């Protein structure tokens, strides 16, 4: 039985007695969307989805992070979609944080529970239904796939985090590990969606500065995260959105593990023309 925990939002609405001040911020280099602002009033809906609402955490914005979108999707019992994606070039990762959902992918039916992970390549045949008596909540990360002549498209697959052996970072005694769902050297993939885990007191000991854009959703625990020039407290349910080259580091505060779902774009040349197709 897995001992992993995954935070999932519930929505609701704050009372008139709560303070307005929160940790939400949007800067030129990064954004923080704390769990306290994921309320009913900021949910969205999609065509061809029944009994479904979602929190949009990230979307391409000119001058900011431009490669991906990320949703937290909440599907009520009986809900779902037989036509979930209208963009034939969109690839996706689904990651379940609460409940159980039935995913039909390329003709095969899969039942995804917490920790369930599905990679969906462009133009795949898929549909999703909640046939249980409880709401299901999952992340849906989408990217415009960058095809390369001579490199085949990646294949669809379904797995669960508990079936992935975490890879330790060097010289950390296994206190900083990454659960990688795709081989880093597999050039078919132009995005990685992994899970990073820090034991209490573990750190990223330098300011990472790189071309990859990031979406980081905190699944468990709390930490102090360095974003550009600022130290920001984050906890389970918070989302961080980083543009390319935003310096980042962290201290895992404890008392438990600090874990997040991490998106990054990889394995492709940089566009040399502004506004060129990716």
CSV table of C-alpha atoms in Angstrom, one decimal:
chain,number,residue,atom,x,y,z
A,1,UNK,CA,0.0,0.0,0.0
A,2,UNK,CA,1.4,3.4,-1.0
A,3,UNK,CA,2.2,5.9,1.8
A,4,UNK,CA,2.1,8.8,-0.6
A,5,UNK,CA,-0.3,11.7,0.0
A,6,UNK,CA,-1.7,14.0,-2.6
A,7,UNK,CA,-3.4,17.3,-1.8
A,8,UNK,CA,-6.6,18.0,-3.7
A,9,UNK,CA,-8.6,21.3,-3.6
A,10,UNK,CA,-12.3,21.3,-2.5
A,11,UNK,CA,-13.3,24.8,-3.6
A,12,UNK,CA,-15.9,26.5,-1.4
A,13,UNK,CA,-16.1,30.2,-0.7
A,14,UNK,CA,-14.4,32.2,2.1
A,15,UNK,CA,-16.5,33.9,4.7
A,16,UNK,CA,-16.8,37.6,5.1
A,17,UNK,CA,-14.7,37.3,8.3
A,18,UNK,CA,-11.5,36.1,6.6
A,19,UNK,CA,-8.7,38.5,5.8
A,20,UNK,CA,-8.2,39.5,2.2
A,21,UNK,CA,-4.4,39.1,2.4
A,22,UNK,CA,-3.0,35.9,1.0
A,23,UNK,CA,0.2,34.6,-0.6
A,24,UNK,CA,-1.0,34.9,-4.2
A,25,UNK,CA,1.4,36.8,-6.4
A,26,UNK,CA,2.2,37.3,-10.1
A,27,UNK,CA,5.6,38.8,-11.1
A,28,UNK,CA,7.5,39.1,-14.3
A,29,UNK,CA,9.5,36.0,-13.4
A,30,UNK,CA,7.1,33.7,-11.5
A,31,UNK,CA,3.6,33.3,-10.1
A,32,UNK,CA,2.4,31.7,-6.9
A,33,UNK,CA,-1.2,30.4,-6.8
A,34,UNK,CA,-1.8,29.3,-3.2
A,35,UNK,CA,-4.4,26.7,-2.3
A,36,UNK,CA,-6.5,29.4,-0.5
A,37,UNK,CA,-7.4,31.1,-3.8
A,38,UNK,CA,-8.7,27.9,-5.5
A,39,UNK,CA,-12.3,28.6,-4.7
A,40,UNK,CA,-15.6,28.0,-6.5
A,41,UNK,CA,-15.7,31.5,-8.0
A,42,UNK,CA,-12.5,30.9,-10.0
A,43,UNK,CA,-13.4,27.6,-11.6
A,44,UNK,CA,-13.8,27.1,-15.4
A,45,UNK,CA,-15.8,24.7,-17.6
A,46,UNK,CA,-15.1,23.0,-20.9
A,47,UNK,CA,-17.1,22.0,-23.9
A,48,UNK,CA,-18.1,18.3,-24.1
A,49,UNK,CA,-17.4,17.7,-20.4
A,50,UNK,CA,-20.3,16.7,-18.2
A,51,UNK,CA,-20.5,17.4,-14.4
A,52,UNK,CA,-17.0,18.8,-14.5
A,53,UNK,CA,-15.3,21.9,-13.3
A,54,UNK,CA,-11.6,22.8,-13.2
A,55,UNK,CA,-9.0,25.3,-11.8
A,56,UNK,CA,-6.8,26.6,-14.6
A,57,UNK,CA,-3.3,27.0,-13.0
A,58,UNK,CA,-1.3,27.9,-16.1
A,59,UNK,CA,-1.8,28.8,-19.7
A,60,UNK,CA,0.6,30.1,-22.4
A,61,UNK,CA,1.0,33.9,-22.0
A,62,UNK,CA,3.1,36.0,-24.3
A,63,UNK,CA,6.2,37.3,-22.4
A,64,UNK,CA,5.8,34.8,-19.6
A,65,UNK,CA,5.7,31.0,-19.6
A,66,UNK,CA,4.6,29.9,-23.1
A,67,UNK,CA,4.8,26.1,-23.5
A,68,UNK,CA,2.0,24.5,-21.5
A,69,UNK,CA,-1.3,24.7,-19.7
A,70,UNK,CA,-2.2,22.9,-16.4
A,71,UNK,CA,-5.6,22.3,-14.9
A,72,UNK,CA,-6.9,20.6,-11.7
A,73,UNK,CA,-10.0,18.9,-13.0
A,74,UNK,CA,-12.9,17.8,-10.7
A,75,UNK,CA,-15.3,15.3,-12.2
A,76,UNK,CA,-18.5,14.5,-10.2
A,77,UNK,CA,-20.0,11.0,-10.2
A,78,UNK,CA,-21.4,10.2,-13.7
A,79,UNK,CA,-19.4,13.0,-15.3
A,80,UNK,CA,-16.6,13.0,-17.8
A,81,UNK,CA,-16.2,13.3,-21.5
A,82,UNK,CA,-16.2,11.3,-24.7
A,83,UNK,CA,-14.6,14.1,-26.6
A,84,UNK,CA,-12.1,15.5,-24.1
A,85,UNK,CA,-9.5,17.2,-26.4
A,86,UNK,CA,-10.2,19.3,-29.5
A,87,UNK,CA,-6.6,20.0,-30.4
A,88,UNK,CA,-5.1,17.2,-32.5
A,89,UNK,CA,-1.5,18.3,-31.7
A,90,UNK,CA,-2.0,18.4,-28.0
A,91,UNK,CA,-0.2,15.9,-25.8
A,92,UNK,CA,-1.1,15.4,-22.2
A,93,UNK,CA,-0.3,13.9,-18.8
A,94,UNK,CA,-3.1,13.1,-16.4
A,95,UNK,CA,-2.2,12.6,-12.7
A,96,UNK,CA,-4.9,11.5,-10.2
A,97,UNK,CA,-4.8,13.0,-6.7
A,98,UNK,CA,-8.1,11.9,-5.4
A,99,UNK,CA,-10.9,9.4,-6.3
A,100,UNK,CA,-11.0,6.9,-9.1
A,101,UNK,CA,-11.6,7.5,-12.8
A,102,UNK,CA,-12.1,5.2,-15.8
A,103,UNK,CA,-9.8,6.2,-18.7
A,104,UNK,CA,-10.2,4.6,-22.1
A,105,UNK,CA,-7.0,5.1,-24.0
A,106,UNK,CA,-6.4,3.7,-27.5
A,107,UNK,CA,-9.2,1.2,-26.9
A,108,UNK,CA,-8.0,-0.1,-23.5
A,109,UNK,CA,-9.8,0.7,-20.3
A,110,UNK,CA,-7.7,1.7,-17.3
A,111,UNK,CA,-8.9,2.6,-13.8
A,112,UNK,CA,-6.8,5.3,-12.3
A,113,UNK,CA,-6.6,5.8,-8.6
A,114,UNK,CA,-4.5,8.3,-6.6
A,115,UNK,CA,-1.0,8.3,-8.0
A,116,UNK,CA,-2.3,7.1,-11.3
A,117,UNK,CA,-0.4,8.6,-14.3
A,118,UNK,CA,-1.3,8.6,-18.0
A,119,UNK,CA,0.7,9.9,-20.9
A,120,UNK,CA,-1.6,10.8,-23.9
A,121,UNK,CA,0.2,11.5,-27.2
A,122,UNK,CA,-1.1,13.8,-29.9
A,123,UNK,CA,-4.3,12.7,-31.8
A,124,UNK,CA,-4.8,9.8,-29.4
A,125,UNK,CA,-8.2,8.2,-29.0
A,126,UNK,CA,-9.3,8.7,-25.4
A,127,UNK,CA,-12.3,9.3,-23.2
A,128,UNK,CA,-12.7,9.6,-19.4
A,129,UNK,CA,-15.6,8.8,-17.1
A,130,UNK,CA,-16.2,8.9,-13.3
A,131,UNK,CA,-18.3,5.8,-12.7
A,132,UNK,CA,-17.8,5.9,-8.9
A,133,UNK,CA,-19.9,7.5,-6.3
A,134,UNK,CA,-17.3,10.1,-5.3
A,135,UNK,CA,-15.8,13.0,-7.1
A,136,UNK,CA,-12.4,12.5,-8.7
A,137,UNK,CA,-9.7,15.1,-9.0
A,138,UNK,CA,-6.7,15.0,-11.3
A,139,UNK,CA,-4.1,17.2,-12.9
A,140,UNK,CA,-4.3,17.6,-16.7
A,141,UNK,CA,-1.1,19.1,-18.2
A,142,UNK,CA,-1.2,19.9,-21.9
A,143,UNK,CA,1.5,20.9,-24.4
A,144,UNK,CA,1.7,21.6,-28.1
A,145,UNK,CA,3.8,18.7,-29.3
A,146,UNK,CA,7.0,19.6,-31.2
A,147,UNK,CA,7.5,17.0,-33.9
A,148,UNK,CA,11.0,16.4,-35.3
A,149,UNK,CA,11.6,14.8,-38.7
A,150,UNK,CA,12.9,11.3,-38.2
A,151,UNK,CA,11.9,11.0,-34.5
A,152,UNK,CA,8.7,8.9,-34.0
A,153,UNK,CA,5.8,10.1,-31.9
A,154,UNK,CA,5.8,8.8,-28.3
A,155,UNK,CA,3.5,6.0,-27.3
A,156,UNK,CA,0.6,6.2,-24.8
A,157,UNK,CA,1.1,4.6,-21.4
A,158,UNK,CA,-0.5,4.3,-18.0
A,159,UNK,CA,1.2,3.6,-14.7
A,160,UNK,CA,1.1,4.6,-11.0
A,161,UNK,CA,3.7,6.5,-8.9
A,162,UNK,CA,4.0,3.5,-6.5
A,163,UNK,CA,5.3,1.4,-9.4
A,164,UNK,CA,8.1,3.9,-10.2
A,165,UNK,CA,11.5,3.5,-8.5
A,166,UNK,CA,12.7,7.0,-7.4
A,167,UNK,CA,16.1,8.1,-8.6
A,168,UNK,CA,18.3,9.8,-5.9
A,169,UNK,CA,20.2,12.9,-6.6
A,170,UNK,CA,24.0,12.4,-6.2
A,171,UNK,CA,25.5,13.0,-2.8
A,172,UNK,CA,22.2,13.4,-1.0
A,173,UNK,CA,22.0,9.9,0.7
A,174,UNK,CA,18.6,9.4,-1.0
A,175,UNK,CA,17.1,12.4,0.8
A,176,UNK,CA,16.3,14.1,-2.6
A,177,UNK,CA,14.8,11.8,-5.2
A,178,UNK,CA,12.9,12.2,-8.4
A,179,UNK,CA,10.3,9.8,-9.7
A,180,UNK,CA,10.8,9.9,-13.5
A,181,UNK,CA,7.9,8.5,-15.6
A,182,UNK,CA,9.9,8.9,-18.9
A,183,UNK,CA,13.5,8.1,-19.7
A,184,UNK,CA,15.4,11.4,-20.0
A,185,UNK,CA,17.3,10.3,-23.1
A,186,UNK,CA,14.1,9.4,-25.0
A,187,UNK,CA,14.0,12.1,-27.7
A,188,UNK,CA,10.4,11.3,-28.6
A,189,UNK,CA,9.3,13.2,-25.5
A,190,UNK,CA,9.5,17.0,-25.5
A,191,UNK,CA,8.1,17.4,-21.9
A,192,UNK,CA,8.7,15.6,-18.6
A,193,UNK,CA,6.2,15.5,-15.8
A,194,UNK,CA,7.9,14.0,-12.7
A,195,UNK,CA,7.5,13.9,-8.9
A,196,UNK,CA,10.3,15.4,-6.8
A,197,UNK,CA,10.6,14.4,-3.1
A,198,UNK,CA,12.7,16.1,-0.4
A,199,UNK,CA,13.1,14.7,3.2
A,200,UNK,CA,12.9,17.3,6.0
A,201,UNK,CA,15.9,19.6,6.0
A,202,UNK,CA,17.0,18.7,2.5
A,203,UNK,CA,17.8,21.6,0.1
A,204,UNK,CA,18.4,22.5,-3.5
A,205,UNK,CA,21.9,24.0,-2.7
A,206,UNK,CA,22.2,26.4,-5.5
A,207,UNK,CA,20.0,28.7,-7.6
A,208,UNK,CA,18.9,26.7,-10.6
A,209,UNK,CA,18.8,28.9,-13.6
A,210,UNK,CA,17.9,27.2,-16.9
A,211,UNK,CA,15.8,27.5,-20.1
A,212,UNK,CA,13.1,25.1,-19.0
A,213,UNK,CA,9.7,26.5,-17.9
A,214,UNK,CA,8.2,25.0,-14.8
A,215,UNK,CA,4.9,24.2,-13.2
A,216,UNK,CA,5.3,23.0,-9.6
A,217,UNK,CA,2.2,21.8,-7.7
A,218,UNK,CA,2.9,20.9,-4.1
A,219,UNK,CA,1.5,17.5,-3.3
A,220,UNK,CA,2.6,17.2,0.2
A,221,UNK,CA,4.5,19.1,3.0
A,222,UNK,CA,5.9,22.6,3.1
A,223,UNK,CA,9.1,24.5,2.2
A,224,UNK,CA,10.6,27.8,1.7
A,225,UNK,CA,11.2,28.2,-2.0
A,226,UNK,CA,13.5,30.7,-3.7
A,227,UNK,CA,11.9,32.3,-6.7
A,228,UNK,CA,14.0,34.9,-8.5
A,229,UNK,CA,15.0,37.3,-5.7
A,230,UNK,CA,12.4,36.2,-3.2
A,231,UNK,CA,12.0,33.5,-0.6
A,232,UNK,CA,8.3,32.3,-0.5
A,233,UNK,CA,6.7,29.9,1.9
A,234,UNK,CA,4.7,27.2,0.1
A,235,UNK,CA,2.7,24.2,1.3
A,236,UNK,CA,0.6,21.3,0.0
A,237,UNK,CA,-2.0,22.6,-2.5
A,238,UNK,CA,0.1,25.6,-3.7
A,239,UNK,CA,1.2,26.0,-7.3
A,240,UNK,CA,4.3,27.8,-8.6
A,241,UNK,CA,4.7,28.9,-12.2
A,242,UNK,CA,8.2,29.8,-13.4
A,243,UNK,CA,9.2,31.3,-16.7
A,244,UNK,CA,12.5,30.3,-18.4
A,245,UNK,CA,15.7,31.3,-16.5
A,246,UNK,CA,13.9,32.2,-13.2
A,247,UNK,CA,16.4,31.3,-10.5
A,248,UNK,CA,15.0,28.7,-8.0
A,249,UNK,CA,16.1,26.8,-4.9
A,250,UNK,CA,14.4,25.5,-1.8
A,251,UNK,CA,14.7,24.4,1.9
A,252,UNK,CA,12.3,21.6,2.8
A,253,UNK,CA,10.9,22.7,6.2
A,254,UNK,CA,9.5,19.5,7.6
A,255,UNK,CA,8.2,17.9,9.8
A,256,UNK,CA,7.2,15.6,6.9
A,257,UNK,CA,8.4,15.2,3.3
A,258,UNK,CA,8.1,18.0,0.7
A,259,UNK,CA,6.8,16.7,-2.6
A,260,UNK,CA,5.7,18.3,-5.8
A,261,UNK,CA,4.5,17.5,-9.3
A,262,UNK,CA,6.9,19.1,-11.8
A,263,UNK,CA,6.4,20.0,-15.5
A,264,UNK,CA,9.3,21.1,-17.7
A,265,UNK,CA,9.8,21.3,-21.5
A,266,UNK,CA,12.8,19.3,-22.8
A,267,UNK,CA,14.8,17.8,-25.7
A,268,UNK,CA,14.1,20.4,-28.4
A,269,UNK,CA,16.1,23.2,-30.1
A,270,UNK,CA,15.2,26.8,-29.1
A,271,UNK,CA,13.1,28.7,-31.5
A,272,UNK,CA,15.2,31.4,-33.2
A,273,UNK,CA,12.2,33.4,-34.5
A,274,UNK,CA,9.7,35.1,-32.2
A,275,UNK,CA,6.1,33.8,-32.6
A,276,UNK,CA,7.3,30.9,-34.7
A,277,UNK,CA,5.4,27.7,-34.4
A,278,UNK,CA,6.8,25.5,-31.7
